[in-house]
PDB file of C-alpha atoms in Angstrom:
ATOM      1  CA  MET A   1    -136.538-135.655-244.784  1.00 52.00           C
ATOM      2  CA  ASN A   2    -138.853-132.940-243.122  1.00 56.00           C
ATOM      3  CA  GLU A   3    -139.874-130.605-245.855  1.00 60.00           C
ATOM      4  CA  GLN A   4    -141.823-128.517-243.683  1.00 64.00           C
ATOM      5  CA  ALA A   5    -140.954-124.844-243.752  1.00 63.00           C
ATOM      6  CA  PHE A   6    -141.691-122.197-241.267  1.00 67.00           C
ATOM      7  CA  LYS A   7    -141.900-118.292-241.731  1.00 68.00           C
ATOM      8  CA  SER A   8    -140.553-115.621-239.808  1.00 72.00           C
ATOM      9  CA  LEU A   9    -142.868-112.619-239.023  1.00 73.00           C
ATOM     10  CA  GLN A  10    -140.211-110.144-240.422  1.00 75.00           C
ATOM     11  CA  ASP A  11    -140.951-108.802-244.079  1.00 76.00           C
ATOM     12  CA  PRO A  12    -138.642-108.241-246.666  1.00 73.00           C
ATOM     13  CA  GLU A  13    -137.774-104.374-245.122  1.00 77.00           C
ATOM     14  CA  SER A  14    -137.533-105.344-241.686  1.00 76.00           C
ATOM     15  CA  GLY A  15    -133.714-105.387-241.974  1.00 74.00           C
ATOM     16  CA  VAL A  16    -133.165-102.803-244.794  1.00 76.00           C
ATOM     17  CA  THR A  17    -132.114-100.139-242.258  1.00 87.00           C
ATOM     18  CA  GLU A  18    -131.636-100.179-238.314  1.00 88.00           C
ATOM     19  CA  PHE A  19    -134.863 -97.890-238.106  1.00 86.00           C
ATOM     20  CA  ASN A  20    -136.834-101.036-239.480  1.00 86.00           C
ATOM     21  CA  ALA A  21    -134.700-103.419-237.635  1.00 86.00           C
ATOM     22  CA  LEU A  22    -135.189-102.089-234.151  1.00 88.00           C
ATOM     23  CA  SER A  23    -138.959-101.108-234.885  1.00 87.00           C
ATOM     24  CA  PHE A  24    -139.068-105.430-235.903  1.00 84.00           C
ATOM     25  CA  LEU A  25    -137.135-105.538-232.569  1.00 87.00           C
ATOM     26  CA  ILE A  26    -139.525-103.561-230.744  1.00 87.00           C
ATOM     27  CA  ARG A  27    -143.019-105.112-232.473  1.00 86.00           C
ATOM     28  CA  GLN A  28    -141.364-108.210-231.257  1.00 84.00           C
ATOM     29  CA  ILE A  29    -141.075-107.065-227.435  1.00 87.00           C
ATOM     30  CA  LEU A  30    -144.562-105.661-227.098  1.00 87.00           C
ATOM     31  CA  GLY A  31    -146.275-108.316-228.853  1.00 84.00           C
ATOM     32  CA  GLU A  32    -145.137-110.496-225.759  1.00 86.00           C
ATOM     33  CA  LEU A  33    -147.227-107.548-223.872  1.00 90.00           C
ATOM     34  CA  ASN A  34    -150.770-109.228-222.591  1.00 92.00           C
ATOM     35  CA  VAL A  35    -152.675-106.329-221.537  1.00 94.00           C
ATOM     36  CA  ALA A  36    -157.060-107.544-222.553  1.00 95.00           C
ATOM     37  CA  ALA A  37    -158.535-110.230-224.990  1.00 96.00           C
ATOM     38  CA  LEU A  38    -161.851-111.366-225.501  1.00 97.00           C
ATOM     39  CA  VAL A  39    -162.436-114.639-223.892  1.00 97.00           C
ATOM     40  CA  ARG A  40    -165.736-117.214-223.683  1.00 97.00           C
ATOM     41  CA  VAL A  41    -166.216-118.526-220.281  1.00 97.00           C
ATOM     42  CA  GLU A  42    -166.021-122.970-220.378  1.00 97.00           C
ATOM     43  CA  SER A  43    -166.230-123.458-216.791  1.00 97.00           C
ATOM     44  CA  VAL A  44    -167.589-121.408-213.348  1.00 96.00           C
ATOM     45  CA  THR A  45    -166.606-122.306-209.743  1.00 95.00           C
ATOM     46  CA  ASN A  46    -169.860-120.998-208.216  1.00 90.00           C
ATOM     47  CA  SER A  47    -173.606-121.808-209.593  1.00 79.00           C
ATOM     48  CA  ASP A  48    -176.440-119.489-208.088  1.00 80.00           C
ATOM     49  CA  GLY A  49    -175.256-119.683-204.508  1.00 85.00           C
ATOM     50  CA  VAL A  50    -174.204-117.170-202.130  1.00 91.00           C
ATOM     51  CA  ALA A  51    -170.692-117.504-201.693  1.00 92.00           C
ATOM     52  CA  ALA A  52    -167.337-115.316-201.820  1.00 93.00           C
ATOM     53  CA  VAL A  53    -166.582-114.689-205.460  1.00 93.00           C
ATOM     54  CA  GLY A  54    -165.020-117.796-207.415  1.00 94.00           C
ATOM     55  CA  PHE A  55    -163.008-118.426-210.284  1.00 96.00           C
ATOM     56  CA  VAL A  56    -163.567-118.892-214.230  1.00 97.00           C
ATOM     57  CA  ASP A  57    -162.021-120.716-216.929  1.00 98.00           C
ATOM     58  CA  VAL A  58    -161.873-118.741-219.674  1.00 98.00           C
ATOM     59  CA  GLN A  59    -161.276-119.774-223.562  1.00 97.00           C
ATOM     60  CA  PRO A  60    -159.383-116.696-225.674  1.00 97.00           C
ATOM     61  CA  LEU A  61    -161.146-115.579-228.579  1.00 97.00           C
ATOM     62  CA  VAL A  62    -159.127-113.877-230.648  1.00 95.00           C
ATOM     63  CA  SER A  63    -156.413-116.349-232.320  1.00 94.00           C
ATOM     64  CA  GLN A  64    -152.408-116.000-232.522  1.00 88.00           C
ATOM     65  CA  GLN A  65    -150.856-116.390-235.956  1.00 86.00           C
ATOM     66  CA  ASP A  66    -147.779-117.506-237.422  1.00 84.00           C
ATOM     67  CA  GLY A  67    -145.663-116.250-240.170  1.00 81.00           C
ATOM     68  CA  PHE A  68    -147.851-117.541-242.658  1.00 83.00           C
ATOM     69  CA  GLY A  69    -150.868-116.106-241.442  1.00 84.00           C
ATOM     70  CA  ASN A  70    -152.838-119.441-240.279  1.00 88.00           C
ATOM     71  CA  ALA A  71    -154.682-119.204-236.890  1.00 91.00           C
ATOM     72  CA  VAL A  72    -152.881-120.760-233.862  1.00 91.00           C
ATOM     73  CA  PRO A  73    -155.569-120.662-231.190  1.00 94.00           C
ATOM     74  CA  HIS A  74    -154.781-120.044-227.371  1.00 93.00           C
ATOM     75  CA  GLY A  75    -155.120-122.715-225.066  1.00 94.00           C
ATOM     76  CA  VAL A  76    -157.552-122.485-222.088  1.00 97.00           C
ATOM     77  CA  LEU A  77    -156.696-119.861-219.325  1.00 97.00           C
ATOM     78  CA  TYR A  78    -157.363-121.204-215.948  1.00 97.00           C
ATOM     79  CA  ASN A  79    -158.713-120.375-212.334  1.00 96.00           C
ATOM     80  CA  ILE A  80    -159.399-116.719-213.082  1.00 96.00           C
ATOM     81  CA  PRO A  81    -160.667-114.654-210.779  1.00 96.00           C
ATOM     82  CA  TYR A  82    -163.794-112.592-211.807  1.00 96.00           C
ATOM     83  CA  ALA A  83    -165.300-109.056-210.839  1.00 95.00           C
ATOM     84  CA  ARG A  84    -167.871-108.651-209.084  1.00 93.00           C
ATOM     85  CA  ILE A  85    -169.951-105.270-207.509  1.00 93.00           C
ATOM     86  CA  GLN A  86    -169.050-105.342-203.772  1.00 93.00           C
ATOM     87  CA  GLY A  87    -168.494-103.194-200.977  1.00 94.00           C
ATOM     88  CA  GLY A  88    -167.981-105.100-197.615  1.00 94.00           C
ATOM     89  CA  ALA A  89    -170.605-107.488-197.002  1.00 94.00           C
ATOM     90  CA  ASN A  90    -173.043-105.871-199.468  1.00 94.00           C
ATOM     91  CA  ALA A  91    -172.729-107.000-203.224  1.00 94.00           C
ATOM     92  CA  VAL A  92    -175.132-107.651-206.382  1.00 93.00           C
ATOM     93  CA  ILE A  93    -174.353-111.225-207.128  1.00 93.00           C
ATOM     94  CA  LEU A  94    -174.378-111.776-210.861  1.00 92.00           C
ATOM     95  CA  ASP A  95    -172.303-114.873-211.500  1.00 94.00           C
ATOM     96  CA  PRO A  96    -170.994-115.388-214.694  1.00 95.00           C
ATOM     97  CA  VAL A  97    -172.113-118.629-216.727  1.00 95.00           C
ATOM     98  CA  VAL A  98    -170.888-120.867-219.122  1.00 96.00           C
ATOM     99  CA  GLY A  99    -170.991-119.838-222.741  1.00 96.00           C
ATOM    100  CA  ASP A 100    -170.667-115.875-221.590  1.00 96.00           C
ATOM    101  CA  ILE A 101    -168.201-113.509-223.683  1.00 97.00           C
ATOM    102  CA  GLY A 102    -166.479-110.895-221.849  1.00 96.00           C
ATOM    103  CA  PHE A 103    -163.029-109.108-221.173  1.00 95.00           C
ATOM    104  CA  ALA A 104    -160.046-110.250-219.314  1.00 97.00           C
ATOM    105  CA  VAL A 105    -157.468-107.647-218.406  1.00 97.00           C
ATOM    106  CA  PHE A 106    -154.029-108.867-217.283  1.00 96.00           C
ATOM    107  CA  ALA A 107    -151.699-107.933-214.605  1.00 96.00           C
ATOM    108  CA  ASP A 108    -148.318-106.500-215.109  1.00 95.00           C
ATOM    109  CA  LYS A 109    -147.286-109.123-212.504  1.00 96.00           C
ATOM    110  CA  ASP A 110    -147.543-112.292-211.264  1.00 96.00           C
ATOM    111  CA  ILE A 111    -150.693-112.254-208.930  1.00 96.00           C
ATOM    112  CA  SER A 112    -150.704-116.102-207.983  1.00 95.00           C
ATOM    113  CA  VAL A 113    -149.689-114.972-204.097  1.00 97.00           C
ATOM    114  CA  VAL A 114    -152.281-113.038-203.687  1.00 96.00           C
ATOM    115  CA  LYS A 115    -154.502-114.964-205.151  1.00 94.00           C
ATOM    116  CA  ASN A 116    -154.223-117.570-202.566  1.00 94.00           C
ATOM    117  CA  THR A 117    -153.769-115.395-199.626  1.00 95.00           C
ATOM    118  CA  LYS A 118    -155.921-112.172-200.195  1.00 93.00           C
ATOM    119  CA  LYS A 119    -153.015-110.399-198.523  1.00 96.00           C
ATOM    120  CA  GLN A 120    -150.348-107.717-199.931  1.00 96.00           C
ATOM    121  CA  ALA A 121    -147.421-109.866-200.860  1.00 96.00           C
ATOM    122  CA  SER A 122    -144.347-110.094-203.543  1.00 96.00           C
ATOM    123  CA  PRO A 123    -144.850-111.706-207.142  1.00 94.00           C
ATOM    124  CA  GLY A 124    -145.206-114.480-207.358  1.00 94.00           C
ATOM    125  CA  SER A 125    -142.637-115.157-209.959  1.00 95.00           C
ATOM    126  CA  ALA A 126    -140.786-112.808-212.647  1.00 94.00           C
ATOM    127  CA  ARG A 127    -142.891-112.935-215.303  1.00 93.00           C
ATOM    128  CA  ARG A 128    -144.741-109.653-217.126  1.00 93.00           C
ATOM    129  CA  PHE A 129    -147.699-109.010-218.543  1.00 94.00           C
ATOM    130  CA  SER A 130    -148.847-113.261-218.444  1.00 94.00           C
ATOM    131  CA  MET A 131    -152.007-114.452-219.449  1.00 94.00           C
ATOM    132  CA  SER A 132    -151.566-116.255-216.549  1.00 94.00           C
ATOM    133  CA  ASP A 133    -152.796-113.296-214.523  1.00 96.00           C
ATOM    134  CA  GLY A 134    -155.818-112.612-215.984  1.00 96.00           C
ATOM    135  CA  ILE A 135    -159.143-111.104-213.951  1.00 97.00           C
ATOM    136  CA  TYR A 136    -162.272-111.735-216.102  1.00 97.00           C
ATOM    137  CA  LEU A 137    -164.665-108.505-216.101  1.00 94.00           C
ATOM    138  CA  GLY A 138    -167.651-110.306-218.707  1.00 86.00           C
ATOM    139  CA  GLY A 139    -170.660-108.504-220.141  1.00 87.00           C
ATOM    140  CA  VAL A 140    -169.975-107.856-223.979  1.00 93.00           C
ATOM    141  CA  LEU A 141    -171.392-109.680-227.219  1.00 93.00           C
ATOM    142  CA  ASN A 142    -173.930-110.970-225.253  1.00 93.00           C
ATOM    143  CA  GLY A 143    -177.658-111.634-226.250  1.00 93.00           C
ATOM    144  CA  THR A 144    -181.089-110.420-225.326  1.00 94.00           C
ATOM    145  CA  PRO A 145    -181.424-110.906-220.959  1.00 94.00           C
ATOM    146  CA  THR A 146    -184.635-112.836-220.191  1.00 95.00           C
ATOM    147  CA  ASN A 147    -184.110-111.499-216.616  1.00 95.00           C
ATOM    148  CA  TYR A 148    -183.348-107.957-215.922  1.00 94.00           C
ATOM    149  CA  VAL A 149    -183.447-104.875-214.167  1.00 94.00           C
ATOM    150  CA  GLN A 150    -183.654-101.720-216.572  1.00 95.00           C
ATOM    151  CA  PHE A 151    -183.045 -98.232-215.805  1.00 94.00           C
ATOM    152  CA  SER A 152    -185.144 -96.347-218.786  1.00 94.00           C
ATOM    153  CA  GLY A 153    -185.352 -92.671-218.550  1.00 93.00           C
ATOM    154  CA  ASN A 154    -187.094 -92.110-214.894  1.00 92.00           C
ATOM    155  CA  ASP A 155    -188.828 -95.763-214.756  1.00 92.00           C
ATOM    156  CA  ILE A 156    -187.085 -98.717-213.338  1.00 91.00           C
ATOM    157  CA  ASN A 157    -188.473-101.883-214.675  1.00 94.00           C
ATOM    158  CA  ILE A 158    -187.442-105.449-212.963  1.00 92.00           C
ATOM    159  CA  THR A 159    -188.613-108.475-215.156  1.00 95.00           C
ATOM    160  CA  ALA A 160    -188.235-112.065-213.982  1.00 94.00           C
ATOM    161  CA  THR A 161    -189.110-115.466-215.650  1.00 95.00           C
ATOM    162  CA  GLY A 162    -189.279-116.987-211.965  1.00 93.00           C
ATOM    163  CA  ASN A 163    -190.042-115.521-208.585  1.00 92.00           C
ATOM    164  CA  VAL A 164    -188.496-112.476-206.688  1.00 89.00           C
ATOM    165  CA  ASN A 165    -187.946-112.871-203.490  1.00 89.00           C
ATOM    166  CA  ILE A 166    -187.030-110.301-200.670  1.00 86.00           C
ATOM    167  CA  SER A 167    -185.957-111.548-197.291  1.00 89.00           C
ATOM    168  CA  SER A 168    -185.624-108.588-194.822  1.00 87.00           C
ATOM    169  CA  PRO A 169    -186.380-107.900-191.066  1.00 88.00           C
ATOM    170  CA  HIS A 170    -188.243-104.730-192.176  1.00 82.00           C
ATOM    171  CA  ILE A 171    -189.882-103.748-195.439  1.00 75.00           C
ATOM    172  CA  ASN A 172    -190.627-100.161-196.246  1.00 76.00           C
ATOM    173  CA  LEU A 173    -192.655 -99.133-198.983  1.00 71.00           C
ATOM    174  CA  GLN A 174    -192.648 -95.669-199.606  1.00 72.00           C
ATOM    175  CA  ASN A 175    -194.156 -92.983-201.720  1.00 66.00           C
ATOM    176  CA  THR A 176    -195.854 -96.347-203.955  1.00 59.00           C
ATOM    177  CA  GLY A 177    -199.389 -93.781-204.821  1.00 62.00           C
ATOM    178  CA  SER A 178    -202.640 -94.451-203.047  1.00 65.00           C
ATOM    179  CA  ALA A 179    -203.675 -96.969-204.485  1.00 65.00           C
ATOM    180  CA  LEU A 180    -201.323 -99.422-203.281  1.00 63.00           C
ATOM    181  CA  GLN A 181    -200.923 -98.116-199.988  1.00 64.00           C
ATOM    182  CA  THR A 182    -204.870 -98.344-199.543  1.00 66.00           C
ATOM    183  CA  LEU A 183    -204.668-102.008-201.212  1.00 65.00           C
ATOM    184  CA  LEU A 184    -202.372-103.087-198.390  1.00 64.00           C
ATOM    185  CA  ASN A 185    -203.320-101.167-195.371  1.00 66.00           C
ATOM    186  CA  SER A 186    -206.765-101.681-196.042  1.00 67.00           C
ATOM    187  CA  THR A 187    -205.821-105.710-196.676  1.00 68.00           C
ATOM    188  CA  LEU A 188    -203.880-105.386-193.298  1.00 67.00           C
ATOM    189  CA  LEU A 189    -207.025-104.254-190.543  1.00 68.00           C
ATOM    190  CA  THR A 190    -209.312-106.776-192.857  1.00 71.00           C
ATOM    191  CA  TRP A 191    -207.327-109.520-191.671  1.00 68.00           C
ATOM    192  CA  LEU A 192    -207.149-108.006-188.052  1.00 66.00           C
ATOM    193  CA  THR A 193    -210.507-107.412-187.597  1.00 69.00           C
ATOM    194  CA  SER A 194    -212.313-110.620-189.617  1.00 70.00           C
ATOM    195  CA  HIS A 195    -209.482-113.170-188.282  1.00 66.00           C
ATOM    196  CA  VAL A 196    -210.366-116.445-186.053  1.00 66.00           C
ATOM    197  CA  HIS A 197    -208.797-119.330-184.154  1.00 71.00           C
ATOM    198  CA  THR A 198    -208.947-122.747-183.657  1.00 74.00           C
ATOM    199  CA  ASP A 199    -211.092-123.203-180.177  1.00 72.00           C
ATOM    200  CA  PRO A 200    -209.318-126.191-178.215  1.00 75.00           C
ATOM    201  CA  GLN A 201    -213.052-127.335-177.538  1.00 75.00           C
ATOM    202  CA  GLY A 202    -213.935-127.766-181.010  1.00 73.00           C
ATOM    203  CA  GLY A 203    -214.829-125.399-183.602  1.00 72.00           C
ATOM    204  CA  VAL A 204    -213.258-121.724-183.717  1.00 71.00           C
ATOM    205  CA  THR A 205    -213.532-118.471-182.235  1.00 71.00           C
ATOM    206  CA  GLY A 206    -215.488-115.577-183.416  1.00 71.00           C
ATOM    207  CA  SER A 207    -213.671-112.422-184.729  1.00 66.00           C
ATOM    208  CA  PRO A 208    -212.682-109.689-182.715  1.00 68.00           C
ATOM    209  CA  THR A 209    -215.462-107.438-181.012  1.00 63.00           C
ATOM    210  CA  THR A 210    -213.095-104.521-181.351  1.00 61.00           C
ATOM    211  CA  THR A 211    -212.551-102.913-184.875  1.00 60.00           C
ATOM    212  CA  PRO A 212    -208.802-101.695-185.038  1.00 58.00           C
ATOM    213  CA  ALA A 213    -207.658 -97.913-185.496  1.00 59.00           C
ATOM    214  CA  ALA A 214    -205.871 -97.425-188.654  1.00 55.00           C
ATOM    215  CA  THR A 215    -202.638 -96.301-186.620  1.00 55.00           C
ATOM    216  CA  VAL A 216    -202.779-100.019-185.840  1.00 52.00           C
ATOM    217  CA  ALA A 217    -200.674-100.822-188.592  1.00 52.00           C
ATOM    218  CA  THR A 218    -196.659-100.327-187.591  1.00 49.00           C
ATOM    219  CA  THR A 219    -193.817 -98.439-190.211  1.00 48.00           C
ATOM    220  CA  VAL A 220    -192.819-102.757-190.540  1.00 48.00           C
ATOM    221  CA  LEU A 221    -196.254-103.452-192.273  1.00 47.00           C
ATOM    222  CA  LYS A 222    -197.855-100.163-192.980  1.00 47.00           C
ATOM    223  CA  ALA A 223    -197.277 -98.955-196.990  1.00 45.00           C
ATOM    224  CA  GLU A 224    -195.962 -95.381-196.268  1.00 48.00           C
TER     225      GLU A 224
END
């Protein structure tokens, strides 16, 4: 004989009056609407590469409860697209990392078809406010970063524990201060006046005999 008991979510006053009964019914319906949840990232499709926005699997952190108040954990939510700051082909790439905590929000209709086609479409099913239709936003309750861009008052601080790599056809340094401009421009001119080449007949050539003018520094190379 199975003596396990199941407790309803109703309390002794739920059915005392018509108002109480209707209130309980409304609360139960509202309880089926998923709006937002704190989640932890369990896996990520992208890993430090330059690629289109990917997907994450996330674990909701606030559990459900049964009638006795016992925790009933949610299952993992799979294949949830995550948000990225992007406009056209320009983006700030900061992909989620396993263990990150953030917010997931849930669409009011099935977004599965749009996720697959990236085009306007009808809902994939009749489900509403389902956790299956989540989007991961990220960025709450996480620890102190070690790599960051910090805006502090009038200052912008860039800190990295590895290399800072910049790739561009042209790099213009404007209003950098006379010290940096002098360093860069004098270094460039010094190199131009002292560089040598390997002589095919042996040894090296001499340095240039003509000193280039300061204007030889182009807008691409000059720190102005």
